[in-house]
Short mmCIF file of C-alpha atoms in Angstrom, two decimals:
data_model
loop_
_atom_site.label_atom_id
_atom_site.label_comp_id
_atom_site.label_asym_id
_atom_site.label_seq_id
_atom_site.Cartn_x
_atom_site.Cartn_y
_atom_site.Cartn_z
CA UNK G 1 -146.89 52.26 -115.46
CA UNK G 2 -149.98 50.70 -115.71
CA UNK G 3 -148.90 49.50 -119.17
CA UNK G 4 -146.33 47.45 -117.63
CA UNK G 5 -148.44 45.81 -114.69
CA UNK G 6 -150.62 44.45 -117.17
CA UNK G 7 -147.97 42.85 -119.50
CA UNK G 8 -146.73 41.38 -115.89
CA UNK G 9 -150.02 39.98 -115.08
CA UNK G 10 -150.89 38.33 -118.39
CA UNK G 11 -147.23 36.64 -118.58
CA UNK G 12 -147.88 35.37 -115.09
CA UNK G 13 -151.44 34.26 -116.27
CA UNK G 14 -149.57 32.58 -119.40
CA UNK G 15 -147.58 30.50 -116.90
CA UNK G 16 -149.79 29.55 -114.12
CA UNK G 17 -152.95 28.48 -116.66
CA UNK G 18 -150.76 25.81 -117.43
CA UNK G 19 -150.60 23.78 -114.43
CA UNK G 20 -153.67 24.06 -113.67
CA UNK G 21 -155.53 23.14 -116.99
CA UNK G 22 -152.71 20.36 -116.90
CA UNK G 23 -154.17 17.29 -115.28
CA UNK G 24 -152.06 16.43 -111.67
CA UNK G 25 -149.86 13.82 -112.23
CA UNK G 26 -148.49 11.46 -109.22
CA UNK G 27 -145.35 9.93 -111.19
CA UNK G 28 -142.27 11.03 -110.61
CA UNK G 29 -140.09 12.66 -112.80
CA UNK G 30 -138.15 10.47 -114.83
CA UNK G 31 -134.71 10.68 -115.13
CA UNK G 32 -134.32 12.20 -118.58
CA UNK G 33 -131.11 10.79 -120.05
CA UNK G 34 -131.28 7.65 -122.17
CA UNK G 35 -128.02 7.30 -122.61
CA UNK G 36 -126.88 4.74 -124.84
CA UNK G 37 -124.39 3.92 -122.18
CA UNK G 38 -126.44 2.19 -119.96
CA UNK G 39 -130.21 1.02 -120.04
CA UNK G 40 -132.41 0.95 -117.58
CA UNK G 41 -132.47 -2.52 -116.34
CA UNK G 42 -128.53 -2.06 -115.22
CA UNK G 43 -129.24 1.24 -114.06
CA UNK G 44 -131.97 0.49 -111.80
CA UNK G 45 -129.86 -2.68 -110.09
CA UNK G 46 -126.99 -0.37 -109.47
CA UNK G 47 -125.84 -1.09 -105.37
CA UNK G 48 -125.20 2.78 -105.71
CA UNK G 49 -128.29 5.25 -105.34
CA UNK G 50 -125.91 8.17 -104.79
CA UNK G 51 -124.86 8.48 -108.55
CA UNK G 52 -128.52 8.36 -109.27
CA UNK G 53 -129.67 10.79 -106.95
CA UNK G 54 -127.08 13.18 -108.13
CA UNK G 55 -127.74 12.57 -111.66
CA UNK G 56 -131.29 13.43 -111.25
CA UNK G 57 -130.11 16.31 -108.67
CA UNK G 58 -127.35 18.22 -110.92
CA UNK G 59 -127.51 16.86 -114.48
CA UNK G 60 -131.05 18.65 -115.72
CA UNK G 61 -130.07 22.04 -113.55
CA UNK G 62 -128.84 24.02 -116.26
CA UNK G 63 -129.80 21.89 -119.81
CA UNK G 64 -131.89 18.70 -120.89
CA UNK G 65 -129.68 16.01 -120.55
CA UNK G 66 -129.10 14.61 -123.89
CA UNK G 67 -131.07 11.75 -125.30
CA UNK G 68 -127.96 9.47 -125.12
CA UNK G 69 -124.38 9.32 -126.18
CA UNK G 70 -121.55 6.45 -126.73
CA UNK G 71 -120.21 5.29 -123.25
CA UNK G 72 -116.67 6.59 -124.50
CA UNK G 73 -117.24 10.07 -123.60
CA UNK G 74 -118.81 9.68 -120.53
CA UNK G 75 -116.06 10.41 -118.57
CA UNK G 76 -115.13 13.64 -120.66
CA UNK G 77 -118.91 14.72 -119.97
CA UNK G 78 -118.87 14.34 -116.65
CA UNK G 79 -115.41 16.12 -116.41
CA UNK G 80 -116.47 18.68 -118.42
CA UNK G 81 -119.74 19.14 -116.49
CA UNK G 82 -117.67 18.64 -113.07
CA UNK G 83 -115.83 22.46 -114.05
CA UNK G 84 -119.17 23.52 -115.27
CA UNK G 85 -121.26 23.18 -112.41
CA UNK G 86 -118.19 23.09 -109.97
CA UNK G 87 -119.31 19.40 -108.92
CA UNK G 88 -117.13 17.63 -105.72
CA UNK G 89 -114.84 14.77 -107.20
CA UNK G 90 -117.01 12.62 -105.34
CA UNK G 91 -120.27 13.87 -107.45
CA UNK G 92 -118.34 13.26 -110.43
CA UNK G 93 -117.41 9.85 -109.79
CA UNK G 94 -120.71 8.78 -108.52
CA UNK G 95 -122.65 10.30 -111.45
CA UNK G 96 -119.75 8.40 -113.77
CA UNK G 97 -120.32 5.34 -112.28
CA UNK G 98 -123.93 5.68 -112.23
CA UNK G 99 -123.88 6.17 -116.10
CA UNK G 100 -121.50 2.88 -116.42
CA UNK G 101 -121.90 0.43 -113.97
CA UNK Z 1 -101.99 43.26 -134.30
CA UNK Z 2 -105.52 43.20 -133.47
CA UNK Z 3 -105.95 46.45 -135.31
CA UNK Z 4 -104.43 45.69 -138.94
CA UNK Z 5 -105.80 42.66 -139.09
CA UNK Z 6 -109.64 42.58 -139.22
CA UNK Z 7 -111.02 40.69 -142.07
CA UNK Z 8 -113.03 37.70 -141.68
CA UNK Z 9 -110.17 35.75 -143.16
CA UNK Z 10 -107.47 36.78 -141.15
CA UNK Z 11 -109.43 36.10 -137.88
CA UNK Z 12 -110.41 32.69 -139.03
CA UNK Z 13 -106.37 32.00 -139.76
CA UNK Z 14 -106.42 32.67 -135.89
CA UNK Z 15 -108.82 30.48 -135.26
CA UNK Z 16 -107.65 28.08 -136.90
CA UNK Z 17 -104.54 28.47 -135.48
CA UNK Z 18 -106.22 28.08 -132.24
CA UNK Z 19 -107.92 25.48 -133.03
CA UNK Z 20 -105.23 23.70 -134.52
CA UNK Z 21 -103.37 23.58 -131.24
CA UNK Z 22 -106.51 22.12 -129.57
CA UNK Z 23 -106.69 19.13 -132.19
CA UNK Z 24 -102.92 18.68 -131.30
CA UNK Z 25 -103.74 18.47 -128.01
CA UNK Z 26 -106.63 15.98 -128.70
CA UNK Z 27 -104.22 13.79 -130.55
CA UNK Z 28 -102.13 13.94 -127.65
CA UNK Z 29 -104.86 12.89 -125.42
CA UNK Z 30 -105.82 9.54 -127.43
CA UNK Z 31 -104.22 7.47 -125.65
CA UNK Z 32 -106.82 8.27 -122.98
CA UNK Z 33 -109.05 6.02 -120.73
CA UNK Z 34 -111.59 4.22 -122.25
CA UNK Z 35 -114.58 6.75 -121.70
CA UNK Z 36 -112.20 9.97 -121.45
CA UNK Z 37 -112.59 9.93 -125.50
CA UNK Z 38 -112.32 14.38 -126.33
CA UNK Z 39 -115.56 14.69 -127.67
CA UNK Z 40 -117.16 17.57 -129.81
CA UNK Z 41 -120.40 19.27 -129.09
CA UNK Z 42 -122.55 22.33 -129.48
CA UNK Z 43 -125.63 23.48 -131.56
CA UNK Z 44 -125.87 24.59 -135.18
CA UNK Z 45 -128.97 27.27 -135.70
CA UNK Z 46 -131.04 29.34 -137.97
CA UNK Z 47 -132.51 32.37 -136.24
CA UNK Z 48 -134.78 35.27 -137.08
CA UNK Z 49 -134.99 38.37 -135.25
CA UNK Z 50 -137.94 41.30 -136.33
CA UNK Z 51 -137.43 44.48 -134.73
CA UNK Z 52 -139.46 47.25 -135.23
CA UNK Z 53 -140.61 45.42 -138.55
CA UNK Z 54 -136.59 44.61 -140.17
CA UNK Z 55 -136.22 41.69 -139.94
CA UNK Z 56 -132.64 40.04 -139.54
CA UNK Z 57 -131.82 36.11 -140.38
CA UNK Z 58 -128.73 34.36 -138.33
CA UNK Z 59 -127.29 31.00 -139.30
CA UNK Z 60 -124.63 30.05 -136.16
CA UNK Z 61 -122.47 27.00 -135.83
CA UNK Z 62 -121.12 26.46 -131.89
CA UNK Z 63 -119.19 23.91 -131.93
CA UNK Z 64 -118.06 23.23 -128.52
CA UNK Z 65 -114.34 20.70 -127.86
CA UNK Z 66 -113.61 19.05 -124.39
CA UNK Z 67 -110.79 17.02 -124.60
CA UNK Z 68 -109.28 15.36 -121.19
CA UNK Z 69 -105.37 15.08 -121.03
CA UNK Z 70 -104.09 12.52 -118.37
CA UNK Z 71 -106.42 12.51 -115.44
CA UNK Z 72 -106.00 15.69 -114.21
CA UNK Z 73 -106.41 17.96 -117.15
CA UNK Z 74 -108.89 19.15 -119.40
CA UNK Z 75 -108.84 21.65 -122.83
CA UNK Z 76 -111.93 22.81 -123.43
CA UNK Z 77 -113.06 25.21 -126.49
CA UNK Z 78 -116.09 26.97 -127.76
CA UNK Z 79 -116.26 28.75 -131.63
CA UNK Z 80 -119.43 31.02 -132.74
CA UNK Z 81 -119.18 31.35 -136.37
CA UNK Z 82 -122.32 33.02 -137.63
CA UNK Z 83 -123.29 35.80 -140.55
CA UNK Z 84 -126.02 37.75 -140.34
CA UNK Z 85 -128.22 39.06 -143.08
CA UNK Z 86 -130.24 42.33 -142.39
CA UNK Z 87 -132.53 44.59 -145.01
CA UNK Z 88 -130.19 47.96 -146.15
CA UNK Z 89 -131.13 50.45 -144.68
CA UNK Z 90 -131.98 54.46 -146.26
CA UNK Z 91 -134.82 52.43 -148.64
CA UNK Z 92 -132.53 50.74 -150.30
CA UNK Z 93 -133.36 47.05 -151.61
CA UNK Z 94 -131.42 43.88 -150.56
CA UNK Z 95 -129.58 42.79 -147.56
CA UNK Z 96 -126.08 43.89 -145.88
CA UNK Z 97 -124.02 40.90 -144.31
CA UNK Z 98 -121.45 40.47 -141.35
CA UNK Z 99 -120.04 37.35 -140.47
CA UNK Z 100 -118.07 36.77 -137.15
CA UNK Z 101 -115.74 34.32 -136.03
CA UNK Z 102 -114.48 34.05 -132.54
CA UNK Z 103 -113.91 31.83 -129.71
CA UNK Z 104 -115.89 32.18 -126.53
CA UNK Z 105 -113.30 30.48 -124.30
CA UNK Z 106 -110.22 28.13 -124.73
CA UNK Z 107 -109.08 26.91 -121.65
CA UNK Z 108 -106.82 24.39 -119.80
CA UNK Z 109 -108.30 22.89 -116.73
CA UNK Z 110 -106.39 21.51 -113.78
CA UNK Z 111 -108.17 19.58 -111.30
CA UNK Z 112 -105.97 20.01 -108.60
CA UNK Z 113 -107.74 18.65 -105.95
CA UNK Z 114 -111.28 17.43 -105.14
CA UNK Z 115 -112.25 21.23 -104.27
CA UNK Z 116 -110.38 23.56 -106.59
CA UNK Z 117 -109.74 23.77 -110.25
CA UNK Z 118 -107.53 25.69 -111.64
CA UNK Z 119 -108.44 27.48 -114.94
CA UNK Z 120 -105.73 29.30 -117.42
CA UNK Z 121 -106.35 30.81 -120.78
CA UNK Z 122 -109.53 32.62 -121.66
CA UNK Z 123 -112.50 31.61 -120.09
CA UNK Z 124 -116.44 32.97 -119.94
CA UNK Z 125 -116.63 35.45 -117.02
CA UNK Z 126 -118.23 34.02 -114.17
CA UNK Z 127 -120.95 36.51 -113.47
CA UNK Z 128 -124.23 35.76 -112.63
CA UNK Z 129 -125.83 32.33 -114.71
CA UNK Z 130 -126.80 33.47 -118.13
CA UNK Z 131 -122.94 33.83 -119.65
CA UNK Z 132 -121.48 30.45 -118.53
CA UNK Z 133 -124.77 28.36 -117.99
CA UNK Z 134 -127.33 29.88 -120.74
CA UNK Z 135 -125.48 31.52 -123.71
CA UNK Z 136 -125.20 28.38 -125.62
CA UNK Z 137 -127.70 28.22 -128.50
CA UNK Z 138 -129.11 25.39 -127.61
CA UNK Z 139 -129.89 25.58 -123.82
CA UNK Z 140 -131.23 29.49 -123.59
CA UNK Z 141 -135.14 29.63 -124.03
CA UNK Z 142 -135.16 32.66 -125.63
CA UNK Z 143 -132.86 33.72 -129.01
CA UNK Z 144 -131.54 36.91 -127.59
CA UNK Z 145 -129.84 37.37 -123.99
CA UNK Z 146 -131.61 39.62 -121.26
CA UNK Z 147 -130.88 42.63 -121.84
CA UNK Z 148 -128.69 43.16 -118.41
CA UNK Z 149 -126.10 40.75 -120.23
CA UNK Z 150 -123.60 43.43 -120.39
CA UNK Z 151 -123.25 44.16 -116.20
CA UNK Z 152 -120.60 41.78 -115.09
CA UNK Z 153 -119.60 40.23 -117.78
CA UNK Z 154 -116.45 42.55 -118.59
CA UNK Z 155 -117.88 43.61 -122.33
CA UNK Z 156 -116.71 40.70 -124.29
CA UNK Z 157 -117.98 37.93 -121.69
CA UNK Z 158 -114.85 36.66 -122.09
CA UNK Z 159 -111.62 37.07 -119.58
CA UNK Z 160 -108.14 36.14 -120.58
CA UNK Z 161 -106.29 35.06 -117.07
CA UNK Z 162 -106.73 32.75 -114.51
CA UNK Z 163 -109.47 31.53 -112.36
CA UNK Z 164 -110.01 29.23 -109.05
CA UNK Z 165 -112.88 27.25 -108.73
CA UNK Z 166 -114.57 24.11 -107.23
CA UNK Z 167 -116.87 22.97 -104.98
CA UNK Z 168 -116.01 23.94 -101.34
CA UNK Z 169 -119.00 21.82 -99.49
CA UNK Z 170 -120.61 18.97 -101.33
CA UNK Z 171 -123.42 17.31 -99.05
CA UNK Z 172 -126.93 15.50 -99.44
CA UNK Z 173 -128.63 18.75 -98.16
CA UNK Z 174 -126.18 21.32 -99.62
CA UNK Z 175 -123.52 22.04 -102.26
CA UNK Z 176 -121.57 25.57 -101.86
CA UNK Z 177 -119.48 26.72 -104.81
CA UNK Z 178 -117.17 29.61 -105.75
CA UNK Z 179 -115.44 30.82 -108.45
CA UNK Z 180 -112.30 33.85 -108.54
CA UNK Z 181 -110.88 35.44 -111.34
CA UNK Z 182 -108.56 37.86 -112.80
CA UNK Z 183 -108.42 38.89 -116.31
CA UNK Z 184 -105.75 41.01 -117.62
CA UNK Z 185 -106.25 43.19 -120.39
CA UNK Z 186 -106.33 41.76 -124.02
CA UNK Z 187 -106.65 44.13 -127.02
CA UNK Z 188 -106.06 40.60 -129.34
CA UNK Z 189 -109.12 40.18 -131.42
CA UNK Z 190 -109.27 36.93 -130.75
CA UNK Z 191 -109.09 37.27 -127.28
CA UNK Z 192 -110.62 40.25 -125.94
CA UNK Z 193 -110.57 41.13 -122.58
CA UNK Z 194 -110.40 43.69 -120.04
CA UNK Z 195 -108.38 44.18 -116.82
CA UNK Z 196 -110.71 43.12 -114.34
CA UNK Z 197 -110.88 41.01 -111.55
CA UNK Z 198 -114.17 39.17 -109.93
CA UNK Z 199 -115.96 36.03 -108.57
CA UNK Z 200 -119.26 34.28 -107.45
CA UNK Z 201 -120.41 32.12 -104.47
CA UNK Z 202 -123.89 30.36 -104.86
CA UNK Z 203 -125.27 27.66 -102.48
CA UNK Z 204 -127.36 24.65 -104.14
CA UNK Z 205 -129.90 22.72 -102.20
CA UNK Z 206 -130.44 19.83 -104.06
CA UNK Z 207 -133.18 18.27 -102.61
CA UNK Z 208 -135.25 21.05 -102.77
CA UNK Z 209 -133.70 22.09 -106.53
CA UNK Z 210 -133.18 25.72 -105.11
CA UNK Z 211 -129.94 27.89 -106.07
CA UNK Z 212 -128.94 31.14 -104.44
CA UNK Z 213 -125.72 33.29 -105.33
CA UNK Z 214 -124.01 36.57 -105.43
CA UNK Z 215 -121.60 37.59 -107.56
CA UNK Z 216 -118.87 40.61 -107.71
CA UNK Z 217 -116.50 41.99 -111.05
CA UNK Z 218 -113.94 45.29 -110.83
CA UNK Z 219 -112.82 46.03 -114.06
CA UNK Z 220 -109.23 47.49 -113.30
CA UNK Z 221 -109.09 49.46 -116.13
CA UNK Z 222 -110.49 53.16 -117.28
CA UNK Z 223 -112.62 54.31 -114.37
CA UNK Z 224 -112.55 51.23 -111.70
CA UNK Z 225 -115.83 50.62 -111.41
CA UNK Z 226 -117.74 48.21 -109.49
CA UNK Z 227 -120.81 45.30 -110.73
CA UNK Z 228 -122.65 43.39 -108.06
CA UNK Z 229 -125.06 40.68 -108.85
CA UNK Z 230 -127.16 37.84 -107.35
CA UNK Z 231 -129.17 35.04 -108.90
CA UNK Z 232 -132.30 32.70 -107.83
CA UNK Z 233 -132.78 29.49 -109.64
CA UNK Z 234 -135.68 26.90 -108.27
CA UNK Z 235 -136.88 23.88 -110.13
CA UNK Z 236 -139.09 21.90 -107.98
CA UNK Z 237 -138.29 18.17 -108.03
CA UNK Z 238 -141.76 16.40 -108.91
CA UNK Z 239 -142.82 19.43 -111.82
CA UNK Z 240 -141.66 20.81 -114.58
CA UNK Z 241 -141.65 23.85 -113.93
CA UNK Z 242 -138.58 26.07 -113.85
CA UNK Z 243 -137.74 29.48 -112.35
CA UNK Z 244 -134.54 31.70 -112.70
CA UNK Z 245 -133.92 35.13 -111.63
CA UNK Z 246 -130.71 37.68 -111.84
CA UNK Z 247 -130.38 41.27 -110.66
CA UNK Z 248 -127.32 43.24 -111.76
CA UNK Z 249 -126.04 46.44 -110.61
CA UNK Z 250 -123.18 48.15 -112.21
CA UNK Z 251 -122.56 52.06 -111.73
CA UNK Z 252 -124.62 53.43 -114.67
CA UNK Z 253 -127.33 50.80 -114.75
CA UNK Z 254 -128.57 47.91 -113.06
CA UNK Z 255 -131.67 45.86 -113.66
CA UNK Z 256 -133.02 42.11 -113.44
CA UNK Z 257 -134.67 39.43 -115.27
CA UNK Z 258 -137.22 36.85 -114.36
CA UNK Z 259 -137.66 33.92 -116.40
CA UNK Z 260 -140.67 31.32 -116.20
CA UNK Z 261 -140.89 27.67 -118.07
CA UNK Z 262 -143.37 24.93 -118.08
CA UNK Z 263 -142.37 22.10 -120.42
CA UNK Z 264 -146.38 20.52 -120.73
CA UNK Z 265 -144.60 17.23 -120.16
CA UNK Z 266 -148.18 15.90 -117.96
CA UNK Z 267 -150.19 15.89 -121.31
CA UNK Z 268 -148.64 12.14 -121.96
CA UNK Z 269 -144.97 12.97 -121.08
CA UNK Z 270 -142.17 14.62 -122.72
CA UNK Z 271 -142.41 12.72 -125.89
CA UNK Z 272 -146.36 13.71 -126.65
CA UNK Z 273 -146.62 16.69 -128.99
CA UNK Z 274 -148.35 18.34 -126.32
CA UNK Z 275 -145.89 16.96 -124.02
CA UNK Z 276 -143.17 18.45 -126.21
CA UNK Z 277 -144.54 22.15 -125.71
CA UNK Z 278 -142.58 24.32 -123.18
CA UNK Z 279 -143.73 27.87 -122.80
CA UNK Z 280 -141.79 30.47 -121.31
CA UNK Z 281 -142.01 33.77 -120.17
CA UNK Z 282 -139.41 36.09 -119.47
CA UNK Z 283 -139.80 39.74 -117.63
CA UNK Z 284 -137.04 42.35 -117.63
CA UNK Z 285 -136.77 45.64 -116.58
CA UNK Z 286 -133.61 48.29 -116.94
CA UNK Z 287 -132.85 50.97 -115.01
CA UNK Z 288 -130.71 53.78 -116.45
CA UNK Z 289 -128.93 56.12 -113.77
CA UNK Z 290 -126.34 57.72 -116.10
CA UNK Z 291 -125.86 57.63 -119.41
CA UNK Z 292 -122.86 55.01 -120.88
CA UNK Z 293 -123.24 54.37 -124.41
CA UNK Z 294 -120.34 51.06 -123.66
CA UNK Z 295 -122.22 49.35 -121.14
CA UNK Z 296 -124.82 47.76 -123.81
CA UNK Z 297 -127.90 48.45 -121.66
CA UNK Z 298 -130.80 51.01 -123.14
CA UNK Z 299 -130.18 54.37 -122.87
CA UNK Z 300 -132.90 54.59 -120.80
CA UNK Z 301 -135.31 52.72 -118.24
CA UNK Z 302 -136.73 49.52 -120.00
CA UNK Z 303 -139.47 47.00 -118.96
CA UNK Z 304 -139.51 44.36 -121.33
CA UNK Z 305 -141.69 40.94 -121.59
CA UNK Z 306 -140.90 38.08 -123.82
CA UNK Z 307 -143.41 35.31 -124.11
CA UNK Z 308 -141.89 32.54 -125.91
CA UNK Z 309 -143.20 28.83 -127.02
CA UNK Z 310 -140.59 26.16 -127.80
CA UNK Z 311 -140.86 23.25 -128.89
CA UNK Z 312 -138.68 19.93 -128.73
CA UNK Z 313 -138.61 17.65 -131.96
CA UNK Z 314 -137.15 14.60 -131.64
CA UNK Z 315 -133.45 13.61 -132.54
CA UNK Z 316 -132.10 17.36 -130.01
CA UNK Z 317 -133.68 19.34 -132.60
CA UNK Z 318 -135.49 22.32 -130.79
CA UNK Z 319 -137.82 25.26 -132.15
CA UNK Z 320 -138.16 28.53 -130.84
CA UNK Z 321 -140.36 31.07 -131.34
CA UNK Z 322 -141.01 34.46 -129.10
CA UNK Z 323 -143.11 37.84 -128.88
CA UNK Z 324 -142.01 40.44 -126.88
CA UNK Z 325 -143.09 44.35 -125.84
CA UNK Z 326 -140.42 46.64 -124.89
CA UNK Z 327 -141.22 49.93 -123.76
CA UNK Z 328 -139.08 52.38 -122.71
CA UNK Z 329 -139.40 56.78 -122.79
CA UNK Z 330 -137.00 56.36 -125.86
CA UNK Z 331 -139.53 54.44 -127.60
CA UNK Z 332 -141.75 51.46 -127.56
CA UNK Z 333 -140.98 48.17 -129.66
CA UNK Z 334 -142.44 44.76 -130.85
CA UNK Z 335 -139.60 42.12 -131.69
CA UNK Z 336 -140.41 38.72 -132.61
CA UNK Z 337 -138.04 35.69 -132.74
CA UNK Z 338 -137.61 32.13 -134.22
CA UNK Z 339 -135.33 29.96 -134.28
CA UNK Z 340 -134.48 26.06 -134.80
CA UNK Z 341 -131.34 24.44 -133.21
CA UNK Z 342 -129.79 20.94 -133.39
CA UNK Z 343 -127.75 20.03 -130.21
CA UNK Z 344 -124.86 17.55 -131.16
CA UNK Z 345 -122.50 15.38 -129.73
CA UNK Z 346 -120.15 13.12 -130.88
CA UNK Z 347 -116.62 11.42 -130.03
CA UNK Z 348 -113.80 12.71 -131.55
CA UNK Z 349 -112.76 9.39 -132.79
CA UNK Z 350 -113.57 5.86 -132.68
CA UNK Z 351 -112.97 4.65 -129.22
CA UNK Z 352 -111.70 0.77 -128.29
#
């Protein structure tokens, strides 16, 4: 048994050495989806902050959100992702307009 | 049918068959919406597992279809084809193959209002997280799954039936979701299945990135017996740090995971190589209380620990690499895994 408390205590060591040799950082996280849909400078002016907040809320839950893809399929993502992660209709139509405004 | 026909190139014809009808149904949906273009997805991999010193290489392709139809519908498909090459054993030299081919779920979804979806064909069994959220190669941390995989998840992972889910309550502070199914039973090879019946409820705060849910399965078939479940996902807002937890309990075992990542994303942000570190540790424990050689759990109690380092290239490619000590009355182990995945996604066509 002892065996095993010791394995525990050195993968909990593993993890929380990590943060601390880390330095603190005040930023926020950044949303991590660049998609090619959208860039920033729309994003950021969009009148709706509820797409946003629920991007940042639901869309790195599971996966990384991908580095970007063609606006096209944006709407098959989010549908997709709406089953997924049983999302409201209302999340998915926020988060959809929030990646095309 | 399933039993006189198990080559490798017979079940591909059925995939292919399958898959065939999911093109047609693509071509059907071209007409679509501007951004409701069917797209394809998933991860291609090479993988290396060393068990007790064999060591066992694993290229997989996962392609992954979504394809909306009108505004309500959706097809959605996932393939594993992968071989795997393993030393003979007996002392022999050289390496024994086996490929497989199968699909993990083809289903038609029907949104049928904003708080239920209605699900037909075969689908992943909704049982705990790791089946429907992790299993794809290129989201789970670790190569192999925990090793409580099998409780729940109705043998194949797969259930051939129907299912209800949605979103029941959908506010700033909290999101509850469910998810029923039944799943008759399905001897095609293709579509495996057993008689079984089940569901999940978990409750999301997303402010404070926290998950909690319970889940239940009956298999309806041989003995009846019961699997209850619950899971604990928290990924604080402002850190990247992530947590997930599942206990399973099924009627000859039951056991839990824990799984720990920290992607080093404050040395210079994600994109750093330091930044693009993200270790992980994972620790499991099994606990056998009679023996079933069909549930897929060790034959006896297990504590495991996996301590795993991935790394993210750039352009969705992703390395993995993990150490882990299993020991257990019927033996103690060392297994070390690798792996590289690419993540893609494309559309299916050109759009307008």
């Amino acid at each position: 048994m002892m065996k095993h408390w010791t394995l525990l205590t050195l993968g909990v060591v593993y993890l929380a050495t990590l943060p601390l040799i880390s330095q603190d950082s005040n930023s926020s996280a950044k949303p991590p989806v660049k998609p090619r849909v959208t860039v920033s400078a729309n994003r950021n002016e969009s009148p709706d902050g509820n797409g946003e907040r629920k991007f940042q809320q639901n869309c790195s839950r599971c996966h990384q959100a991908p580095e970007g893809f063609p606006p096209r399929i944006s709407g098959t993502i989010v549908r997709h992702m709406r089953v997924r992660a049983s999302l409201s209709a209302q999340d998915e139509r926020d988060i959809l307009r929030f990646l095309n405004p | 049918m399933g039993q006189t026909c198990k080559t490798f190139f017979c079940t591909s014809s059925r995939v292919i068959t399958s898959l065939a009808l999911v093109v047609g149904s693509l071509a059907a949906a071209h007409t679509a919406i501007a951004q409701d273009t069917p797209l394809i997805s998933g991860g291609v991999g090479f993988f290396t597992i060393t068990n007790g010193g064999r060591t066992t290489y694993i290229p997989v392709l996962a392609p992954v279809l979504a394809a909306p139809l009108g505004p309500r519908l959706l097809v959605e498909s996932r393939a594993t084809i992968l071989d795997s090459f393993s030393p003979k054993r007996g002392g022999q030299s050289g390496y024994t193959s086996n490929s497989f081919l199968g699909l993990s779920y083809l289903q038609l979804d029907y949104l049928a209002n904003p708080h239920a979806t209605v699900v037909a064909g075969e689908f992943l069994t909704p049982f705990g997280t790791y089946n429907e959220r992790l299993s794809p190669i290129w989201i789970g941390n670790f190569v192999d799954a925990p090793l409580t995989f099998g409780l729940g998840t109705m043998g194949t992972g797969s259930s051939v039936g129907g299912m209800l889910r949605g979103s029941a309550v959908s506010t700033e502070n909290v999101s509850l979701d469910y998810a029923a199914y039944y799943s008759a039973a399905s001897t095609n090879e293709q579509f495996n299945a057993e008689r079984a019946t089940g569901g999940r409820v978990e409750m999301y705060l997303p402010q404070k990135r926290f998950e909690l849910g319970a889940s239940y399965g009956r298999v309806l078939q041989g003995r009846h017996s019961n699997f209850v479940g619950m899971h604990l996902w928290w990924q604080p807002a402002e850190s990247p740090l992530k947590f997930r937890a599942e206990y399973a309990h099924g009627e000859h075992s039951s056991g839990y995971w824990m799984e720990a990542d920290y992607r080093l994303s404050h040395f210079g942000g994600t994109e750093s190589p330091i930044g693009r570190l993200e270790p992980v540790f994972r620790w499991q424990q099994v606990f056998r209380a009679s023996p079933d050689s069909t549930d897929g759990l060790p034959s006896a109690d297990t504590n495991r620990v996996d301590f795993g380092l991935d790394y993210h290239l750039p352009h969705e490619v992703r390395i993995n690499t993990s150490y882990s000590r299993q020991l257990s009355s019927s033996g103690n182990r060392n297994v070390w895994q690798t792996g590289i995945v690419y993540r893609f996604l494309f559309p299916t066509w050109k759009g307008k």
